[in-house]
Tab-separated table of C-alpha atoms in Angstrom:
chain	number	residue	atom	x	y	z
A	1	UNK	CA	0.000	0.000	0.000
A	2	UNK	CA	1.360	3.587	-1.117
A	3	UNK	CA	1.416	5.990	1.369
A	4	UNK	CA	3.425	9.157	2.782
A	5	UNK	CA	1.739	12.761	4.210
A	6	UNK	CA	0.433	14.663	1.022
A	7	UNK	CA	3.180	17.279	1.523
A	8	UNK	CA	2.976	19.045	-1.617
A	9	UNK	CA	2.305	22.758	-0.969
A	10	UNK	CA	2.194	22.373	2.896
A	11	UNK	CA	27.877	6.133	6.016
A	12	UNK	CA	28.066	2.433	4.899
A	13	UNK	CA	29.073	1.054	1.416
A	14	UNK	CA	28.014	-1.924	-0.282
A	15	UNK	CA	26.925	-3.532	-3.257
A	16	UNK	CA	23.315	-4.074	-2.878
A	17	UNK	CA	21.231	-7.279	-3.549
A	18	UNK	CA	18.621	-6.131	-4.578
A	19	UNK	CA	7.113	11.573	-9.691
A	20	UNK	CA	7.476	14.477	-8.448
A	21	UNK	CA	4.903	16.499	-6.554
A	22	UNK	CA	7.114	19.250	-6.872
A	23	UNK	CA	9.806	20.639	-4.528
A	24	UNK	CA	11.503	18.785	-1.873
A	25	UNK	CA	11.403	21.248	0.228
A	26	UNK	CA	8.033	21.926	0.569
A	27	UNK	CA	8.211	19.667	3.746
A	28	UNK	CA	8.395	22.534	6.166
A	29	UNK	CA	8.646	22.118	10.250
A	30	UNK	CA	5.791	24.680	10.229
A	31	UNK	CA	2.846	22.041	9.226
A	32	UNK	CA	0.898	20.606	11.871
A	33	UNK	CA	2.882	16.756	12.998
A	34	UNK	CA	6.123	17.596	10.815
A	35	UNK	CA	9.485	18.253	12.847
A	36	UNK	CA	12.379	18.857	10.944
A	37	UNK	CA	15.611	17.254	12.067
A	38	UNK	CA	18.199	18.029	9.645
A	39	UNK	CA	16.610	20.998	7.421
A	40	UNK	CA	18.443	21.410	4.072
A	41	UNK	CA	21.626	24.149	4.632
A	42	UNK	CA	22.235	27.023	2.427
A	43	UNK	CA	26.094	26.262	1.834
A	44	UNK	CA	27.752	29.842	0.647
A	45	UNK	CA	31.202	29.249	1.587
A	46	UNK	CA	33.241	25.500	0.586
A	47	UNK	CA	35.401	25.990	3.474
A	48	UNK	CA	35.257	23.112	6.249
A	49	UNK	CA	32.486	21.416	3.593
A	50	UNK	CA	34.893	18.717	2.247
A	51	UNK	CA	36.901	15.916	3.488
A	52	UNK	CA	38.529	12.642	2.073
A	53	UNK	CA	38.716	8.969	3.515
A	54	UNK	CA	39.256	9.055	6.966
A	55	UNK	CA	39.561	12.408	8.058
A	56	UNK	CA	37.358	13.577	10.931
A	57	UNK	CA	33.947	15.474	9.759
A	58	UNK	CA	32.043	17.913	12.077
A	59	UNK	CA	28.888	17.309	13.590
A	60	UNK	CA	25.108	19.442	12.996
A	61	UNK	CA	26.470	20.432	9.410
A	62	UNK	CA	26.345	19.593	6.031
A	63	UNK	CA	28.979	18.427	4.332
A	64	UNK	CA	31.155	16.262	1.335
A	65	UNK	CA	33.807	13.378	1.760
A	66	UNK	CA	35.138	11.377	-1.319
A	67	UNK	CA	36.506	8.077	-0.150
A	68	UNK	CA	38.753	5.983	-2.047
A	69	UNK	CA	39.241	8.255	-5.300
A	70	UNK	CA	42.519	9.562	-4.990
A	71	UNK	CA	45.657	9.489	-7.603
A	72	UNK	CA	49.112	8.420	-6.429
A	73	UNK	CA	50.566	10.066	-9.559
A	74	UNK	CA	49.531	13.396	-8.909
A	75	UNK	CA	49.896	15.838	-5.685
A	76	UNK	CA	47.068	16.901	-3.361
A	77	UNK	CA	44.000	14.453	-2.314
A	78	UNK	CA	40.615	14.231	-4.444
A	79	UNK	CA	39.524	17.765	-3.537
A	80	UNK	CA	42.359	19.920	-3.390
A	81	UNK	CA	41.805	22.082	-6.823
A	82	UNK	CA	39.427	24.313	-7.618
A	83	UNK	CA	37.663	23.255	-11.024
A	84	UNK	CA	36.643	25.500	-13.699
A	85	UNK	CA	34.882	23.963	-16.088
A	86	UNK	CA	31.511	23.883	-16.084
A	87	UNK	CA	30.068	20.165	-14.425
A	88	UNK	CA	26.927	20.762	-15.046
A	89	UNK	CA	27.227	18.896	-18.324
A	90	UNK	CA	28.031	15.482	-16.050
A	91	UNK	CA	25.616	16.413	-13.518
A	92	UNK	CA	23.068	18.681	-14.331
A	93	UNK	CA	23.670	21.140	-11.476
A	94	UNK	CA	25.132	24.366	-12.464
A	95	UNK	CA	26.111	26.343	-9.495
A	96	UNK	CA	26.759	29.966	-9.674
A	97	UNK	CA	29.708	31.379	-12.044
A	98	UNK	CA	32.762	31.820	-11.085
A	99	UNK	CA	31.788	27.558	-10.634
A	100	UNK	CA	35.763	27.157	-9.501
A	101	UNK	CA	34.142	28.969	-6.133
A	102	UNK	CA	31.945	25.771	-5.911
A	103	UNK	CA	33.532	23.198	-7.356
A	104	UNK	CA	36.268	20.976	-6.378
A	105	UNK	CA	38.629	17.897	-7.367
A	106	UNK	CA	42.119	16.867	-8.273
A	107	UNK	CA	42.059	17.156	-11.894
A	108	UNK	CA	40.705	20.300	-13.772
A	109	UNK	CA	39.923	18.616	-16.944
A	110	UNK	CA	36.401	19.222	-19.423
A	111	UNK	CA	38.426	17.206	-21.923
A	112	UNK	CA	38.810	14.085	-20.203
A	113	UNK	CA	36.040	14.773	-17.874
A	114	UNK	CA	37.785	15.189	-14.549
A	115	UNK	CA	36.064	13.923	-11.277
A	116	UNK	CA	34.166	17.037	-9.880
A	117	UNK	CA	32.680	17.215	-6.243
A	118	UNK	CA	29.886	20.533	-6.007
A	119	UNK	CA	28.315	22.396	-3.356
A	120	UNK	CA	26.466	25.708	-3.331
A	121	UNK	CA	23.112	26.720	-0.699
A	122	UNK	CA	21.185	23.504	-0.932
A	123	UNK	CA	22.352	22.116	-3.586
A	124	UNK	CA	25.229	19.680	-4.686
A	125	UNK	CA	26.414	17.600	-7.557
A	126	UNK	CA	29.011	14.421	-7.500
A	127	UNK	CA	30.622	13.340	-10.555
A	128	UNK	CA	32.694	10.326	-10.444
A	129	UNK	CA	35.184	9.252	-13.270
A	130	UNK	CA	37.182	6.067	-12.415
A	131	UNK	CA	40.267	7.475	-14.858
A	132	UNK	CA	41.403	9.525	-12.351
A	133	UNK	CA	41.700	7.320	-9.606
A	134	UNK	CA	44.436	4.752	-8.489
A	135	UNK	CA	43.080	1.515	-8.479
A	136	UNK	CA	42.917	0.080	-5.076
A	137	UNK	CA	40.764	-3.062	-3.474
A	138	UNK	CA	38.157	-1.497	-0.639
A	139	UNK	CA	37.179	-3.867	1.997
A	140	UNK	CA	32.930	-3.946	2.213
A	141	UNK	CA	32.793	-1.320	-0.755
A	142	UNK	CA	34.197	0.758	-3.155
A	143	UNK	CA	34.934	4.101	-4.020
A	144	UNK	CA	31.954	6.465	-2.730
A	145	UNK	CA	30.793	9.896	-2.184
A	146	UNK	CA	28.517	10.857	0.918
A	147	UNK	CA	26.321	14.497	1.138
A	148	UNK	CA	26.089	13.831	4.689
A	149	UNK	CA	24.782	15.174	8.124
A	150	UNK	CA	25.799	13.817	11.771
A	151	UNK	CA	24.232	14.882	15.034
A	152	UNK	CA	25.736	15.911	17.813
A	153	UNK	CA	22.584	15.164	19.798
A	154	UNK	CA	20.721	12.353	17.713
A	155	UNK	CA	16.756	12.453	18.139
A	156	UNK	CA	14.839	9.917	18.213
A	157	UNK	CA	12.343	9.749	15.196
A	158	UNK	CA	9.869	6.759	16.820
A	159	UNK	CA	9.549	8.411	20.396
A	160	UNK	CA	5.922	9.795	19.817
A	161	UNK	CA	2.912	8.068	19.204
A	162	UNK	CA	2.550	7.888	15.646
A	163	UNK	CA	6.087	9.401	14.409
A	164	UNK	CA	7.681	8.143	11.519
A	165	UNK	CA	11.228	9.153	9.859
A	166	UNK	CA	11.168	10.773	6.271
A	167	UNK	CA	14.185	11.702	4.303
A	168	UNK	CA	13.614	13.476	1.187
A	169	UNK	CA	15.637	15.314	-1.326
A	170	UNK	CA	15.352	16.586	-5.210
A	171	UNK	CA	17.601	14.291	-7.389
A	172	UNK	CA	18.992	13.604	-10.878
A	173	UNK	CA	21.406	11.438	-12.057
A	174	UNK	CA	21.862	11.832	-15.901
A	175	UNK	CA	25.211	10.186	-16.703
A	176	UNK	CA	26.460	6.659	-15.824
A	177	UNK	CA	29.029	4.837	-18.452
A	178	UNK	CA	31.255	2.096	-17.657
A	179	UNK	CA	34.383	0.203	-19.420
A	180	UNK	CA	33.875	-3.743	-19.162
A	181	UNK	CA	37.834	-4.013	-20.478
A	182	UNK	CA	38.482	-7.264	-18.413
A	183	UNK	CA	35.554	-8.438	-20.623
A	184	UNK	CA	34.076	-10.830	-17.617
A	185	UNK	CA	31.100	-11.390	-15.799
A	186	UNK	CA	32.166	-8.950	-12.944
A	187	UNK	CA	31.170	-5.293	-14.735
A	188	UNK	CA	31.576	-2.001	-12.966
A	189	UNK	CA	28.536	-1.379	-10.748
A	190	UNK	CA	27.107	2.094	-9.858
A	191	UNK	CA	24.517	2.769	-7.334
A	192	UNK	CA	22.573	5.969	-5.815
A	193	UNK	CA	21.100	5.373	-2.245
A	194	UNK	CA	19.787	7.384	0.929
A	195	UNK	CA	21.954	5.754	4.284
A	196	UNK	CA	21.415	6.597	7.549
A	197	UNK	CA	22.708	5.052	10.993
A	198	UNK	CA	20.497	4.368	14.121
A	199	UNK	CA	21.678	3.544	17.718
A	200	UNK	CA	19.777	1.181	19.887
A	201	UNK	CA	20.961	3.266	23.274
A	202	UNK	CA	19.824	0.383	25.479
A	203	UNK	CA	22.429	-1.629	24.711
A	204	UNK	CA	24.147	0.073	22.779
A	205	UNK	CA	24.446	-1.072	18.990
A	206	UNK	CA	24.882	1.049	15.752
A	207	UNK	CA	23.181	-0.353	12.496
A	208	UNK	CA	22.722	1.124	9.493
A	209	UNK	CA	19.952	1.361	6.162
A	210	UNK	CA	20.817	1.608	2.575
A	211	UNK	CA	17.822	3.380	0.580
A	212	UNK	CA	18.690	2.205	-2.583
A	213	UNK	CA	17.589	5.209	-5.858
A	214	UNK	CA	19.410	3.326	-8.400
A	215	UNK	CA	21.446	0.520	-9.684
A	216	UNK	CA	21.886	0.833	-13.309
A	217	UNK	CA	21.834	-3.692	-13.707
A	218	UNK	CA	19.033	-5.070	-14.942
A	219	UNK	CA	17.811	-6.927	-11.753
A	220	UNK	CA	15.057	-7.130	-9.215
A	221	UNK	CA	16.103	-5.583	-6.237
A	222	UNK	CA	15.221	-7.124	-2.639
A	223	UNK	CA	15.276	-6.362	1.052
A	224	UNK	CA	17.858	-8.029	3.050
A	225	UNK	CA	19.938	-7.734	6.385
A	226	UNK	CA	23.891	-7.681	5.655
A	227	UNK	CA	27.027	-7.089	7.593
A	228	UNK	CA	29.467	-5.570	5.826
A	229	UNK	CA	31.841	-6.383	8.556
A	230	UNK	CA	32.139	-3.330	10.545
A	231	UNK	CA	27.862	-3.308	10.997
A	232	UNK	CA	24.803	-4.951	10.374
A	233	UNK	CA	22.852	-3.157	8.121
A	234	UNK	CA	19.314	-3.389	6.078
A	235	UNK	CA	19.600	-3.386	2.784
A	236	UNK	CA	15.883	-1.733	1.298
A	237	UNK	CA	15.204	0.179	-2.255
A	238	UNK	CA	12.571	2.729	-3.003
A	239	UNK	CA	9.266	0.564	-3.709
A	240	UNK	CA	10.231	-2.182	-0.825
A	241	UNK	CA	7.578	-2.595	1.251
A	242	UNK	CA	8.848	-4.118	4.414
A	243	UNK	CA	11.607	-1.748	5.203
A	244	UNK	CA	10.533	0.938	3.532
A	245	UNK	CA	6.584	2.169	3.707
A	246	UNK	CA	5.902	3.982	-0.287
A	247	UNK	CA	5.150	7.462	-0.715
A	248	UNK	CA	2.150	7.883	-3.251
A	249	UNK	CA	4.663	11.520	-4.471
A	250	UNK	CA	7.654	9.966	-4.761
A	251	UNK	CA	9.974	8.517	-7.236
A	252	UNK	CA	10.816	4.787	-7.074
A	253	UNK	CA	13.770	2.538	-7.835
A	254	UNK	CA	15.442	2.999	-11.124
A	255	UNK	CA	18.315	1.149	-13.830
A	256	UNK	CA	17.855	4.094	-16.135
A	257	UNK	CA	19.489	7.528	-15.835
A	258	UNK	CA	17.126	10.866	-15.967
A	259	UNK	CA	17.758	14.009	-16.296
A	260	UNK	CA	15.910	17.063	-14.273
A	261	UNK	CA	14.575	16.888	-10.420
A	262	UNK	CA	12.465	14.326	-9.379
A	263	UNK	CA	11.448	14.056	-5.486
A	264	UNK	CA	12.126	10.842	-3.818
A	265	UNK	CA	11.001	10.470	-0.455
A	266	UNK	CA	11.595	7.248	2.257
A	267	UNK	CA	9.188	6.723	4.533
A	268	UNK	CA	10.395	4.445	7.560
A	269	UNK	CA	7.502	3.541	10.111
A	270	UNK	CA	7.771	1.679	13.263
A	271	UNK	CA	6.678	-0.936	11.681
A	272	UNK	CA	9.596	-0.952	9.190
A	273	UNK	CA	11.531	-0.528	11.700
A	274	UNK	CA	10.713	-3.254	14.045
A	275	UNK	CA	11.168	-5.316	11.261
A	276	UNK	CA	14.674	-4.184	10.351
A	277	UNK	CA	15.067	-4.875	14.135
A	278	UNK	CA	14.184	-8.357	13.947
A	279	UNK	CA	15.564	-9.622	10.839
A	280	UNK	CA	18.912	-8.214	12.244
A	281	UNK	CA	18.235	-10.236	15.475
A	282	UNK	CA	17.815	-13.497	13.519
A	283	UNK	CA	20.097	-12.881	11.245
A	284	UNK	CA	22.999	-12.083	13.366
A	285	UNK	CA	22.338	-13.486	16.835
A	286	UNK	CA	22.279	-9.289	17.949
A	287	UNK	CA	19.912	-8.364	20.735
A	288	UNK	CA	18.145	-5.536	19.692
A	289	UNK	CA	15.327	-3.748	21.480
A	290	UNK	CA	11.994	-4.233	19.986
A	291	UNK	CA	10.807	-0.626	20.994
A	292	UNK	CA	11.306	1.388	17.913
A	293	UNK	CA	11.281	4.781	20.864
A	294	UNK	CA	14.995	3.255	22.101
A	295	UNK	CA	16.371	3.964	18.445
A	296	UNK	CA	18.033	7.429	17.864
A	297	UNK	CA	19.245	8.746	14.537
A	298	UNK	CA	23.181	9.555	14.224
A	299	UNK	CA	23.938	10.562	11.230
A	300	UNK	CA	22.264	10.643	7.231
A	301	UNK	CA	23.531	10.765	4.039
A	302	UNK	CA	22.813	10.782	-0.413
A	303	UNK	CA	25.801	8.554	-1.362
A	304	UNK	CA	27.116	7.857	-4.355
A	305	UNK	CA	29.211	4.722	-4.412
A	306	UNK	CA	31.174	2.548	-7.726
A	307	UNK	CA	32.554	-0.426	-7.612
A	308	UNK	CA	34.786	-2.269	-10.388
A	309	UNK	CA	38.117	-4.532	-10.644
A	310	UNK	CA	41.478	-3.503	-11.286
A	311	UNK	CA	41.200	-2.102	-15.471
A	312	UNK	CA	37.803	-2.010	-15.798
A	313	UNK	CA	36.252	1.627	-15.296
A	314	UNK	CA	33.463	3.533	-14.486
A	315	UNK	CA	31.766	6.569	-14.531
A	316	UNK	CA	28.621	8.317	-12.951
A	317	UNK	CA	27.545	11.902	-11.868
A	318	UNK	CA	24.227	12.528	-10.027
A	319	UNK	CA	23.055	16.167	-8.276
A	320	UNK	CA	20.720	16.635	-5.526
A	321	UNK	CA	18.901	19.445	-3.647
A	322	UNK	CA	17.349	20.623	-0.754
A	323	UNK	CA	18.114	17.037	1.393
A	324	UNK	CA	16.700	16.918	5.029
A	325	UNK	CA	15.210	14.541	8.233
A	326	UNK	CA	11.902	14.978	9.746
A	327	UNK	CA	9.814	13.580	12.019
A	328	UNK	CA	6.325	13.031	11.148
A	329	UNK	CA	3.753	12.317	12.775
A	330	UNK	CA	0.550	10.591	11.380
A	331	UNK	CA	-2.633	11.379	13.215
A	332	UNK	CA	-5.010	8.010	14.031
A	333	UNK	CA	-7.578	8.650	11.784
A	334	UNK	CA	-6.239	9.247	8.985
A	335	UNK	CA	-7.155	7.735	5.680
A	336	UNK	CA	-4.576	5.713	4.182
């Protein structure tokens, strides 16, 4: 059953197995049962915004980190050049001229089409090209880029009587390529997802759930629970039913590229999430708490992640805007 609040008007990597209403930000803290919890940021300044592999990140902000995409045969990390060019052409968000004030990456390159990381107010774009970067085997992943947010005091979505967690942002993704030169059944893989991390306090335990947007194979994507060796994690895509409630306005899971915004919104009940809770539980021999109020929310994220072997290559940009948590609640007699 399709549902989700008519609102219009009113970090984890893995390879998974499995319209509009207008926009995105539209979801405003101001309507009666909707309290925002990470509101989209109006970014006008790139410094402190971007970070690479394993350097620390701040906490009640917005920002960028590009794991796993650096060179070893050129100086500076994955986001230590301005770039001039204009990226829109890869990933359909043009930012504000001069775009070197809002645009990162190691290369500067239109003609090969150098990686390019973008930020500017609430928008962002991510374009990934697998030429630039120094092969190198990733243990539970591959080479990804997270627009993420992590609290410094989490809330706790599920504590009220009818609450629900919704994530929502506008997205595009019109460009994904990839170079099959090892010519075997292992092709590049790109994916778009929605991740976020919970924390069962009583215990405590972290887990994680991977909102999958798109996965350019042709294959039916499932839910599952996965550990990807540092956490257990749920593995849902937009039109899953058990982790994931649908959202009558929202986009749903995709193989094909598109070009211009379209809304998707996850909608994660109690309901979903007792049963992320107990396939964990089974699954894993964890000892989670069955009362979806004990979960708080640590951290969110749009990540874009690739993975491929050593010679084959890959390539994929995708923008977003206007990305942000809330709290909903859903009074009793509603009609769903």
């Amino acid at each position: 059953m399709k549902r989700g609040i008519p609102l219009c008007g009113i970090y984890l990597v893995i390879i998974m197995v499995i319209t509009s209403c207008g926009n995105a930000s539209n979801l405003k803290e101001s309507n009666d049962g909707i309290e925002a919890i990470a509101s989209p940021e109006c970014i006008n300044d790139l410094d402190g915004r971007f970070f690479v592999d394993a350097e620390p990140t701040p906490k009640d902000t917005f920002y960028m980190i590009v794991r796993h995409q650096d060179n070893s045969s050129a100086p500076g990390n994955a986001v230590s050049l301005p770039v001039h060019y204009d990226a829109s052409i890869h990933t359909g968000f043009k930012p504000p001229e001069p775009y070197e004030k809002w645009q990162l990456g190691k290369f500067d390159d239109a003609s090969s089409a150098s990686s390019v990381y973008q930020l500017h107010c609430k928008s962002g774009g991510i374009h990934m090209n697998s030429w630039d970067t120094t092969w190198k085997p990733v243990v539970g992943g591959g080479p990804n880029t997270i627009y993420a947010y992590e609290f410094s005091e989490p809330a706790f979505p599920w504590a009220e009587e009818g609450s629900e967690l919704q994530l929502q942002a506008n997205l595009q993704l019109p460009y994904f390529e990839l170079w099959d030169i090892n010519k075997n059944e292992q092709k590049p893989v790109g994916q778009l997802s929605y991740v976020i991390y919970l924390h069962d306090h009583t215990i405590p335990h972290a887990i994680a759930v991977v909102m999958n947007i798109f996965d350019h194979r042709q294959m039916t994507p499932v839910e599952a629970v996965l550990h990807d060796t540092g956490v257990s994690f749920a593995s849902t895509f937009f039109g899953g039913t058990r982790y994931l409630t649908p959202a009558s306005d929202s986009g749903e899971w995709t193989n094909q590229t598109w070009k211009g915004w379209k809304l998707y919104r996850a909608v994660m009940t109690k309901d979903n999430l007792l049963n992320i809770v107990t396939d964990i539980n089974k699954a894993h021999s964890t000892h989670l708490s069955l009362n979806p109020a004990d979960y708080k929310l640590t951290a969110i994220g749009i990540m874009q992640e690739t993975f491929r072997e050593e010679g084959d290559q890959v390539s994929m940009s995708s923008s977003f805007s206007d990305f942000g948590a809330y709290r909903v609640t859903v009074p009793k007699d509603r009609n769903e």
